[in-house]
Short mmCIF file of C-alpha atoms in Angstrom, two decimals:
data_model
loop_
_atom_site.label_atom_id
_atom_site.label_comp_id
_atom_site.label_asym_id
_atom_site.label_seq_id
_atom_site.Cartn_x
_atom_site.Cartn_y
_atom_site.Cartn_z
CA MET A 1 0.03 0.00 -0.02
CA ARG A 2 1.74 2.89 -1.01
CA ALA A 3 0.15 6.52 -1.59
CA LEU A 4 0.37 8.90 1.29
CA PHE A 5 -1.71 11.94 0.63
CA SER A 6 0.67 14.45 2.09
CA LEU A 7 -0.40 17.79 3.59
CA VAL A 8 2.76 19.32 2.32
CA GLY A 9 1.11 21.57 -0.20
CA LEU A 10 -0.75 23.30 2.56
CA LEU A 11 1.85 22.86 5.26
CA VAL A 12 4.71 24.30 3.44
CA VAL A 13 2.97 27.62 3.42
CA LEU A 14 2.21 27.15 7.22
CA ALA A 15 5.58 25.97 8.23
CA PRO A 16 6.98 29.09 9.56
CA GLY A 17 4.33 28.87 12.26
CA LEU A 18 4.86 25.36 13.19
CA SER A 19 6.85 24.23 16.08
CA GLY A 20 9.12 21.08 15.91
CA CYS A 21 9.08 20.85 19.84
CA ALA A 22 5.50 19.37 19.96
CA SER A 23 4.89 15.67 19.90
CA PRO A 24 5.24 14.12 16.34
CA GLY A 25 2.21 11.99 17.18
CA THR A 26 -0.27 14.78 17.62
CA GLY A 27 -0.95 18.50 16.73
CA VAL A 28 1.55 20.62 15.25
CA GLY A 29 4.44 18.41 15.86
CA TYR A 30 2.85 15.69 13.47
CA TYR A 31 2.37 18.50 10.83
CA TRP A 32 5.74 19.68 11.33
CA GLN A 33 7.34 16.21 10.90
CA SER A 34 5.36 16.04 7.54
CA VAL A 35 6.64 19.29 6.31
CA SER A 36 10.27 18.85 7.40
CA GLY A 37 10.34 15.07 5.92
CA HIS A 38 9.03 16.04 2.51
CA LEU A 39 11.32 19.10 2.40
CA GLN A 40 14.29 16.72 2.97
CA ILE A 41 13.25 14.73 0.12
CA MET A 42 12.90 17.78 -2.10
CA ARG A 43 16.38 18.97 -1.13
CA ALA A 44 17.87 15.42 -1.89
CA ALA A 45 16.30 15.41 -5.33
CA ARG A 46 18.28 16.31 -8.60
CA PRO A 47 17.17 16.51 -12.18
CA LEU A 48 17.47 13.19 -13.90
CA GLN A 49 19.84 14.69 -16.44
CA ASP A 50 22.33 15.43 -13.72
CA TRP A 51 22.37 11.99 -12.58
CA LEU A 52 22.80 10.70 -16.02
CA ASP A 53 25.70 13.01 -16.78
CA ASP A 54 27.64 12.38 -13.50
CA ALA A 55 30.48 10.08 -14.00
CA GLN A 56 29.85 8.90 -10.24
CA THR A 57 26.58 7.56 -11.00
CA PRO A 58 26.56 3.74 -10.95
CA PRO A 59 25.95 2.22 -14.59
CA ALA A 60 23.09 0.15 -13.05
CA LEU A 61 21.46 3.34 -11.61
CA ARG A 62 21.93 5.13 -14.82
CA GLN A 63 20.25 2.36 -16.75
CA ARG A 64 17.19 2.54 -14.20
CA LEU A 65 16.92 6.21 -14.45
CA ALA A 66 17.07 6.18 -18.44
CA LEU A 67 14.22 3.66 -18.13
CA ALA A 68 12.17 5.76 -15.74
CA GLN A 69 12.58 8.73 -18.14
CA ARG A 70 10.90 6.45 -20.95
CA ILE A 71 8.19 5.36 -18.55
CA ARG A 72 7.41 8.85 -17.59
CA HIS A 73 7.10 10.00 -21.22
CA PHE A 74 4.78 6.89 -21.96
CA ALA A 75 2.60 7.95 -18.93
CA ALA A 76 1.82 11.37 -20.54
CA ALA A 77 1.92 10.25 -24.06
CA GLU A 78 -0.11 7.13 -24.11
CA LEU A 79 -2.01 7.11 -20.73
CA ALA A 80 -2.89 10.88 -20.67
CA LEU A 81 -1.61 11.15 -17.19
CA PRO A 82 -0.47 14.71 -16.12
CA ASP A 83 2.75 15.94 -18.08
CA ASN A 84 4.22 17.92 -15.30
CA ALA A 85 7.25 18.24 -13.15
CA SER A 86 6.81 14.93 -11.25
CA TYR A 87 9.30 12.20 -11.72
CA HIS A 88 11.83 14.14 -13.61
CA ARG A 89 14.07 14.18 -10.57
CA TYR A 90 15.75 11.47 -8.46
CA ALA A 91 16.68 11.26 -4.78
CA ASP A 92 18.61 8.64 -2.71
CA LEU A 93 17.03 8.73 0.64
CA HIS A 94 19.57 6.17 2.00
CA ARG A 95 16.71 4.41 3.67
CA ARG A 96 14.36 1.47 2.82
CA ALA A 97 10.96 3.48 2.49
CA ALA A 98 9.83 6.93 1.69
CA VAL A 99 7.50 7.10 4.61
CA TYR A 100 5.99 4.66 7.12
CA ASN A 101 2.19 4.40 7.54
CA VAL A 102 0.14 3.46 10.67
CA VAL A 103 -3.03 1.82 10.33
CA ALA A 104 -5.34 0.44 12.92
CA ALA A 105 -8.60 -1.49 13.19
CA PRO A 106 -10.90 -3.11 15.97
CA ALA A 107 -10.14 -6.59 17.26
CA LEU A 108 -13.46 -7.77 15.41
CA SER A 109 -13.57 -5.59 12.48
CA LEU A 110 -11.58 -4.73 9.29
CA THR A 111 -12.86 -1.26 9.33
CA LEU A 112 -9.89 1.19 9.60
CA GLN A 113 -9.53 3.78 12.14
CA SER A 114 -9.55 7.11 10.41
CA TRP A 115 -7.67 10.49 11.05
CA CYS A 116 -8.91 13.65 9.46
CA PHE A 117 -6.62 16.53 8.12
CA PRO A 118 -7.25 19.89 6.45
CA VAL A 119 -7.85 19.89 2.76
CA VAL A 120 -7.53 16.13 2.12
CA GLY A 121 -10.13 15.12 4.51
CA CYS A 122 -10.25 11.72 6.44
CA VAL A 123 -7.93 8.83 5.66
CA GLY A 124 -7.36 5.43 7.17
CA TYR A 125 -3.69 5.91 8.00
CA ARG A 126 -1.22 8.31 9.60
CA GLY A 127 2.10 8.72 7.67
CA TYR A 128 5.68 9.28 9.17
CA PHE A 129 8.81 10.02 7.62
CA ASP A 130 10.72 8.52 10.73
CA GLU A 131 10.05 4.71 11.65
CA ALA A 132 10.54 5.09 15.09
CA GLN A 133 7.92 7.99 15.29
CA ALA A 134 5.44 5.74 13.49
CA GLN A 135 6.03 2.85 15.83
CA ALA A 136 5.74 5.03 18.83
CA PHE A 137 2.40 6.34 17.65
CA ALA A 138 1.12 2.94 16.96
CA ARG A 139 2.12 1.96 20.46
CA SER A 140 0.08 5.00 21.83
CA LEU A 141 -3.20 3.85 20.30
CA PRO A 142 -5.86 2.05 22.58
CA GLU A 143 -5.38 -1.35 23.41
CA GLU A 144 -8.59 -2.38 21.87
CA LEU A 145 -7.27 -1.49 18.28
CA GLU A 146 -4.83 -3.74 16.38
CA SER A 147 -2.33 -1.71 14.53
CA VAL A 148 0.59 -2.12 12.07
CA VAL A 149 3.38 0.03 10.63
CA TYR A 150 4.33 -0.70 7.16
CA PRO A 151 6.91 0.75 4.84
CA VAL A 152 5.74 2.80 1.73
CA PRO A 153 8.04 3.05 -1.17
CA ALA A 154 6.29 6.13 -2.76
CA TYR A 155 3.66 8.73 -2.09
CA SER A 156 1.88 11.52 -3.96
CA THR A 157 1.67 15.24 -3.13
CA LEU A 158 -1.34 15.22 -5.53
CA GLY A 159 0.26 17.80 -7.74
CA TRP A 160 0.41 20.45 -5.23
CA MET A 161 4.18 20.57 -5.15
CA ASN A 162 4.86 20.50 -8.82
CA TRP A 163 5.70 24.27 -8.79
CA ALA A 164 8.78 23.29 -6.52
CA GLY A 165 9.91 20.34 -8.73
CA GLY A 166 7.16 17.80 -8.07
CA ASP A 167 7.35 14.31 -6.78
CA PRO A 168 10.79 12.75 -7.42
CA LEU A 169 11.68 9.15 -8.31
CA LEU A 170 13.41 7.40 -5.20
CA ASN A 171 15.86 4.91 -4.28
CA THR A 172 13.10 3.08 -2.46
CA PHE A 173 11.51 1.81 -5.79
CA ILE A 174 13.76 2.67 -8.61
CA GLY A 175 15.22 -0.97 -8.44
CA TYR A 176 11.83 -2.75 -8.78
CA PRO A 177 11.16 -5.04 -11.73
CA GLU A 178 10.38 -2.92 -14.89
CA GLY A 179 6.69 -3.72 -14.92
CA GLU A 180 6.51 -2.70 -11.10
CA LEU A 181 8.37 0.43 -11.60
CA ALA A 182 6.00 1.59 -14.36
CA ARG A 183 3.06 0.66 -12.23
CA ILE A 184 4.26 2.77 -9.21
CA VAL A 185 4.81 5.92 -11.54
CA PHE A 186 1.44 5.42 -13.14
CA HIS A 187 -0.18 4.93 -9.65
CA GLU A 188 1.09 8.10 -8.07
CA LEU A 189 0.55 10.18 -11.27
CA ALA A 190 -3.27 8.87 -11.18
CA HIS A 191 -3.61 10.63 -7.71
CA GLN A 192 -2.81 13.93 -9.54
CA VAL A 193 -5.68 13.20 -12.08
CA LEU A 194 -8.32 13.42 -9.26
CA TYR A 195 -8.67 13.32 -5.68
CA ALA A 196 -12.08 12.83 -3.81
CA LYS A 197 -11.62 14.27 -0.36
CA GLY A 198 -12.17 11.88 2.38
CA ASP A 199 -12.66 8.72 0.22
CA MET A 200 -9.51 6.53 0.56
CA VAL A 201 -11.20 3.54 -1.05
CA PHE A 202 -12.34 5.38 -4.24
CA ASN A 203 -8.97 7.20 -4.81
CA GLU A 204 -6.65 4.05 -4.05
CA SER A 205 -8.92 1.78 -6.16
CA PHE A 206 -8.86 4.29 -9.09
CA ALA A 207 -5.06 4.56 -8.86
CA THR A 208 -4.81 0.85 -8.64
CA ALA A 209 -6.87 0.53 -11.73
CA VAL A 210 -4.72 2.95 -13.80
CA GLU A 211 -1.56 1.37 -12.64
CA ARG A 212 -2.57 -2.20 -13.72
CA LEU A 213 -4.15 -0.88 -16.99
CA GLY A 214 -1.16 1.06 -17.76
CA GLY A 215 1.34 -1.47 -16.54
CA GLU A 216 -0.12 -4.10 -18.92
CA ARG A 217 0.17 -1.66 -21.95
CA TRP A 218 3.53 -0.90 -21.10
CA LEU A 219 4.85 -4.43 -20.71
CA THR A 220 3.01 -5.42 -23.93
CA HIS A 221 4.31 -2.60 -26.16
CA HIS A 222 7.37 -1.40 -24.77
CA ALA A 223 9.20 -3.77 -22.53
CA SER A 224 11.78 -6.31 -23.48
CA ASP A 225 11.27 -10.00 -23.58
CA ALA A 226 13.52 -10.32 -20.55
CA ALA A 227 11.60 -7.69 -18.69
CA ARG A 228 8.44 -9.31 -19.39
CA ARG A 229 9.70 -12.76 -18.19
CA GLU A 230 11.06 -11.15 -14.95
CA TYR A 231 7.78 -9.47 -14.32
CA ALA A 232 5.86 -12.68 -15.07
CA ALA A 233 7.64 -14.50 -12.45
CA PHE A 234 7.15 -11.70 -9.89
CA ASP A 235 3.38 -11.10 -10.61
CA ALA A 236 2.59 -14.86 -10.58
CA ARG A 237 3.59 -15.02 -7.08
CA ARG A 238 1.69 -11.79 -6.12
CA ARG A 239 -1.45 -13.14 -7.87
CA GLU A 240 -1.23 -16.38 -5.57
CA PHE A 241 -0.62 -14.30 -2.58
CA ARG A 242 -3.52 -11.96 -3.31
CA ALA A 243 -5.95 -14.83 -3.85
CA LEU A 244 -4.88 -16.16 -0.62
CA THR A 245 -5.43 -12.90 1.27
CA PHE A 246 -8.68 -12.07 -0.50
CA ALA A 247 -10.07 -15.43 0.75
CA VAL A 248 -8.94 -14.68 4.26
CA ARG A 249 -10.46 -11.28 4.10
CA GLN A 250 -13.82 -12.89 3.07
CA ARG A 251 -13.61 -15.33 5.82
CA LEU A 252 -12.90 -12.75 8.43
CA GLU A 253 -15.73 -10.43 7.45
CA GLY A 254 -18.06 -13.29 7.38
CA ILE A 255 -17.03 -14.14 11.00
CA TYR A 256 -17.37 -10.49 12.22
CA ALA A 257 -20.68 -9.97 10.57
CA ASP A 258 -22.26 -13.24 11.87
CA THR A 259 -24.87 -12.05 14.59
CA ALA A 260 -25.39 -15.59 15.79
CA LEU A 261 -21.74 -15.53 17.09
CA ASP A 262 -20.82 -14.02 20.42
CA ASP A 263 -17.64 -12.03 20.61
CA ALA A 264 -15.64 -15.06 22.22
CA GLU A 265 -16.55 -17.27 19.54
CA LYS A 266 -15.72 -14.81 16.95
CA ALA A 267 -12.35 -14.23 18.43
CA ARG A 268 -11.79 -18.09 18.45
CA ARG A 269 -12.65 -18.44 14.62
CA LYS A 270 -10.54 -15.42 13.82
CA SER A 271 -7.60 -16.99 15.57
CA ALA A 272 -8.12 -20.33 13.59
CA THR A 273 -8.38 -18.35 10.33
CA MET A 274 -5.14 -16.59 10.84
CA ASP A 275 -3.55 -19.78 11.86
CA ASP A 276 -4.98 -21.49 8.60
CA PHE A 277 -3.48 -18.26 6.66
CA ARG A 278 0.02 -18.63 7.86
CA GLN A 279 0.06 -22.47 7.19
CA THR A 280 -1.34 -21.91 3.68
CA TYR A 281 1.33 -19.14 3.06
CA GLN A 282 4.00 -21.60 4.12
CA THR A 283 2.68 -24.18 1.43
CA LEU A 284 3.01 -21.23 -1.17
CA ARG A 285 6.56 -20.25 0.04
CA GLN A 286 7.69 -23.76 -0.45
CA ARG A 287 6.28 -24.02 -4.04
CA TRP A 288 8.05 -20.45 -4.58
CA ASN A 289 11.41 -22.17 -3.72
CA GLY A 290 11.59 -20.29 -0.51
CA TYR A 291 10.92 -16.86 -1.72
CA ALA A 292 10.55 -14.71 1.38
CA GLY A 293 9.14 -11.44 -0.03
CA TYR A 294 6.04 -11.57 1.79
CA ASP A 295 7.28 -12.91 5.10
CA ALA A 296 7.04 -9.59 6.96
CA TRP A 297 3.57 -8.83 5.82
CA VAL A 298 2.44 -12.25 6.80
CA ALA A 299 4.55 -12.04 10.22
CA ARG A 300 2.59 -8.79 11.21
CA ALA A 301 -0.80 -9.50 9.54
CA ASN A 302 -3.87 -8.52 11.58
CA ASN A 303 -7.19 -6.74 10.98
CA ALA A 304 -5.47 -3.57 10.17
CA SER A 305 -3.29 -5.21 7.52
CA PHE A 306 -6.32 -6.78 5.81
CA GLY A 307 -8.39 -3.61 6.35
CA ALA A 308 -5.65 -1.41 4.48
CA GLN A 309 -5.22 -3.85 1.72
CA ALA A 310 -9.05 -3.81 1.05
CA ALA A 311 -8.91 -0.12 0.32
CA TYR A 312 -6.67 -0.72 -2.67
CA ASP A 313 -8.74 -3.72 -4.03
CA THR A 314 -12.31 -3.07 -3.32
CA LEU A 315 -13.59 -0.82 -6.27
CA VAL A 316 -10.87 -1.89 -8.83
CA PRO A 317 -13.17 -4.20 -10.69
CA GLY A 318 -15.79 -1.35 -11.15
CA PHE A 319 -13.17 1.12 -12.50
CA GLU A 320 -11.72 -1.61 -14.91
CA ALA A 321 -15.35 -2.16 -16.14
CA LEU A 322 -15.80 1.54 -16.62
CA PHE A 323 -12.53 1.68 -18.65
CA GLU A 324 -13.95 -0.85 -20.95
CA HIS A 325 -17.45 1.04 -21.21
CA GLN A 326 -15.33 4.20 -22.27
CA GLY A 327 -13.60 2.22 -25.25
CA ARG A 328 -10.30 1.75 -23.37
CA ASP A 329 -9.74 5.46 -23.84
CA PHE A 330 -8.05 6.98 -20.87
CA ARG A 331 -9.16 10.44 -21.38
CA ARG A 332 -12.71 9.41 -21.64
CA PHE A 333 -12.02 7.18 -18.60
CA TYR A 334 -10.67 10.11 -16.46
CA ASP A 335 -13.73 12.17 -17.53
CA ALA A 336 -16.06 9.54 -16.38
CA VAL A 337 -14.21 9.09 -13.09
CA ARG A 338 -14.25 12.94 -12.49
CA ALA A 339 -18.03 12.81 -13.01
CA LEU A 340 -18.36 9.96 -10.48
CA ALA A 341 -16.38 11.72 -7.97
CA GLN A 342 -19.01 14.60 -7.92
CA GLN A 343 -21.50 12.10 -6.61
CA PRO A 344 -22.08 11.47 -2.96
CA LEU A 345 -19.71 8.93 -1.55
CA GLU A 346 -22.17 6.09 -1.24
CA GLU A 347 -23.67 6.64 -4.62
CA ARG A 348 -20.33 6.61 -6.41
CA HIS A 349 -19.34 3.38 -4.72
CA ALA A 350 -22.69 1.76 -5.68
CA ALA A 351 -22.27 2.95 -9.21
CA LEU A 352 -18.85 1.11 -9.42
CA ARG A 353 -20.05 -1.89 -7.65
CA GLN A 354 -22.95 -2.25 -10.29
CA LEU A 355 -20.51 -2.20 -12.93
CA SER A 356 -18.56 -5.15 -11.76
CA THR A 357 -18.99 -7.49 -8.85
CA PRO A 358 -15.58 -8.23 -7.18
CA SER A 359 -14.64 -11.84 -7.15
CA GLU A 360 -11.60 -13.79 -5.85
CA ALA A 361 -10.51 -14.35 -9.53
CA THR A 362 -10.54 -10.78 -10.29
CA VAL A 363 -8.75 -9.44 -7.22
CA ALA A 364 -6.09 -12.29 -7.76
CA ALA A 365 -5.46 -10.94 -11.27
CA GLY A 366 -2.94 -8.47 -10.20
CA GLN A 367 -3.94 -5.49 -8.05
CA ALA A 368 -1.36 -2.93 -7.11
CA VAL A 369 0.50 -4.03 -4.15
CA PRO A 370 3.95 -3.80 -2.65
CA ALA A 371 6.90 -5.13 -4.23
CA PRO A 372 8.61 -8.01 -2.39
CA ALA A 373 9.08 -6.67 1.27
CA ASP A 374 6.96 -3.63 0.97
CA ARG A 375 3.95 -4.46 -1.28
CA PRO A 376 2.05 -7.60 -0.54
#
């Protein structure tokens, strides 16, 4: 799960009035870490051409940056994604993630705790640029909430920072398989097409649909045979894992919604379901010759993990069906999505569900998910 709807567009303006002394978990301290963390990334970013011309740039990185340039051009030319300053610069953050998200959910529900902010509205996570601060905030949550902190390789400022150089490419994802690198760029640029305030599921499902549709087009028409083979192996594991987690999510939702069960029985069945999940995962892992890319996700999996995952999946089939209804034309598709975004939240969700009913097969077909350690 990867898009952090940063407040920096607003907060950079407010930054002189914020204090870094307050707690990063609450109030102005939280906003200050958001501002200062993003500004550090902006300062670290240099134009791609500078990196390409620099004799000190490692050859492997130079190749990846040149590939990213081609992907960025493709995004604007063939996917009608915004042609602006974003992803024309690169920064090495010397850490494994751009930000760390905290998500939380009750013990017998997959409904995420939400937090509300100026401009962007309410979202089901809190993002931190420092992992220790994220972990500290997670520990401060009420005991009745299950929480998890997960690394996020990329995030979007929704286009608000294009005047200052835009969102850069980062070391946290530049080395991903070619198809996944393309999907990340497409996903984050999709957030700049539109943003429905306070509707995380709509926003993330839309960006996921764009990245999947665009990624397929890139791999089909522009990737090498070797890149397609590499991505096919990567994506095959992901499809199997997504099919497994979708099935577990369905089981958990059924348990929690069953009014014939008391809380103790729900908790018992939940525990059994999670045990089955981890055992089945080990079977998959053996078939993958010991591939360990999802180990961290499985180890920390709880209601919050599954609830956050659902935000990226739930409405994707509807968006894909809408794309087909618009003749597979991206500009027409975006216009149709913008029109949907003008409707009340429940109405827009209902319209997408009517277009296509999610199924295990559809979800398993390759939704947007973290690459090995970060994107289950």
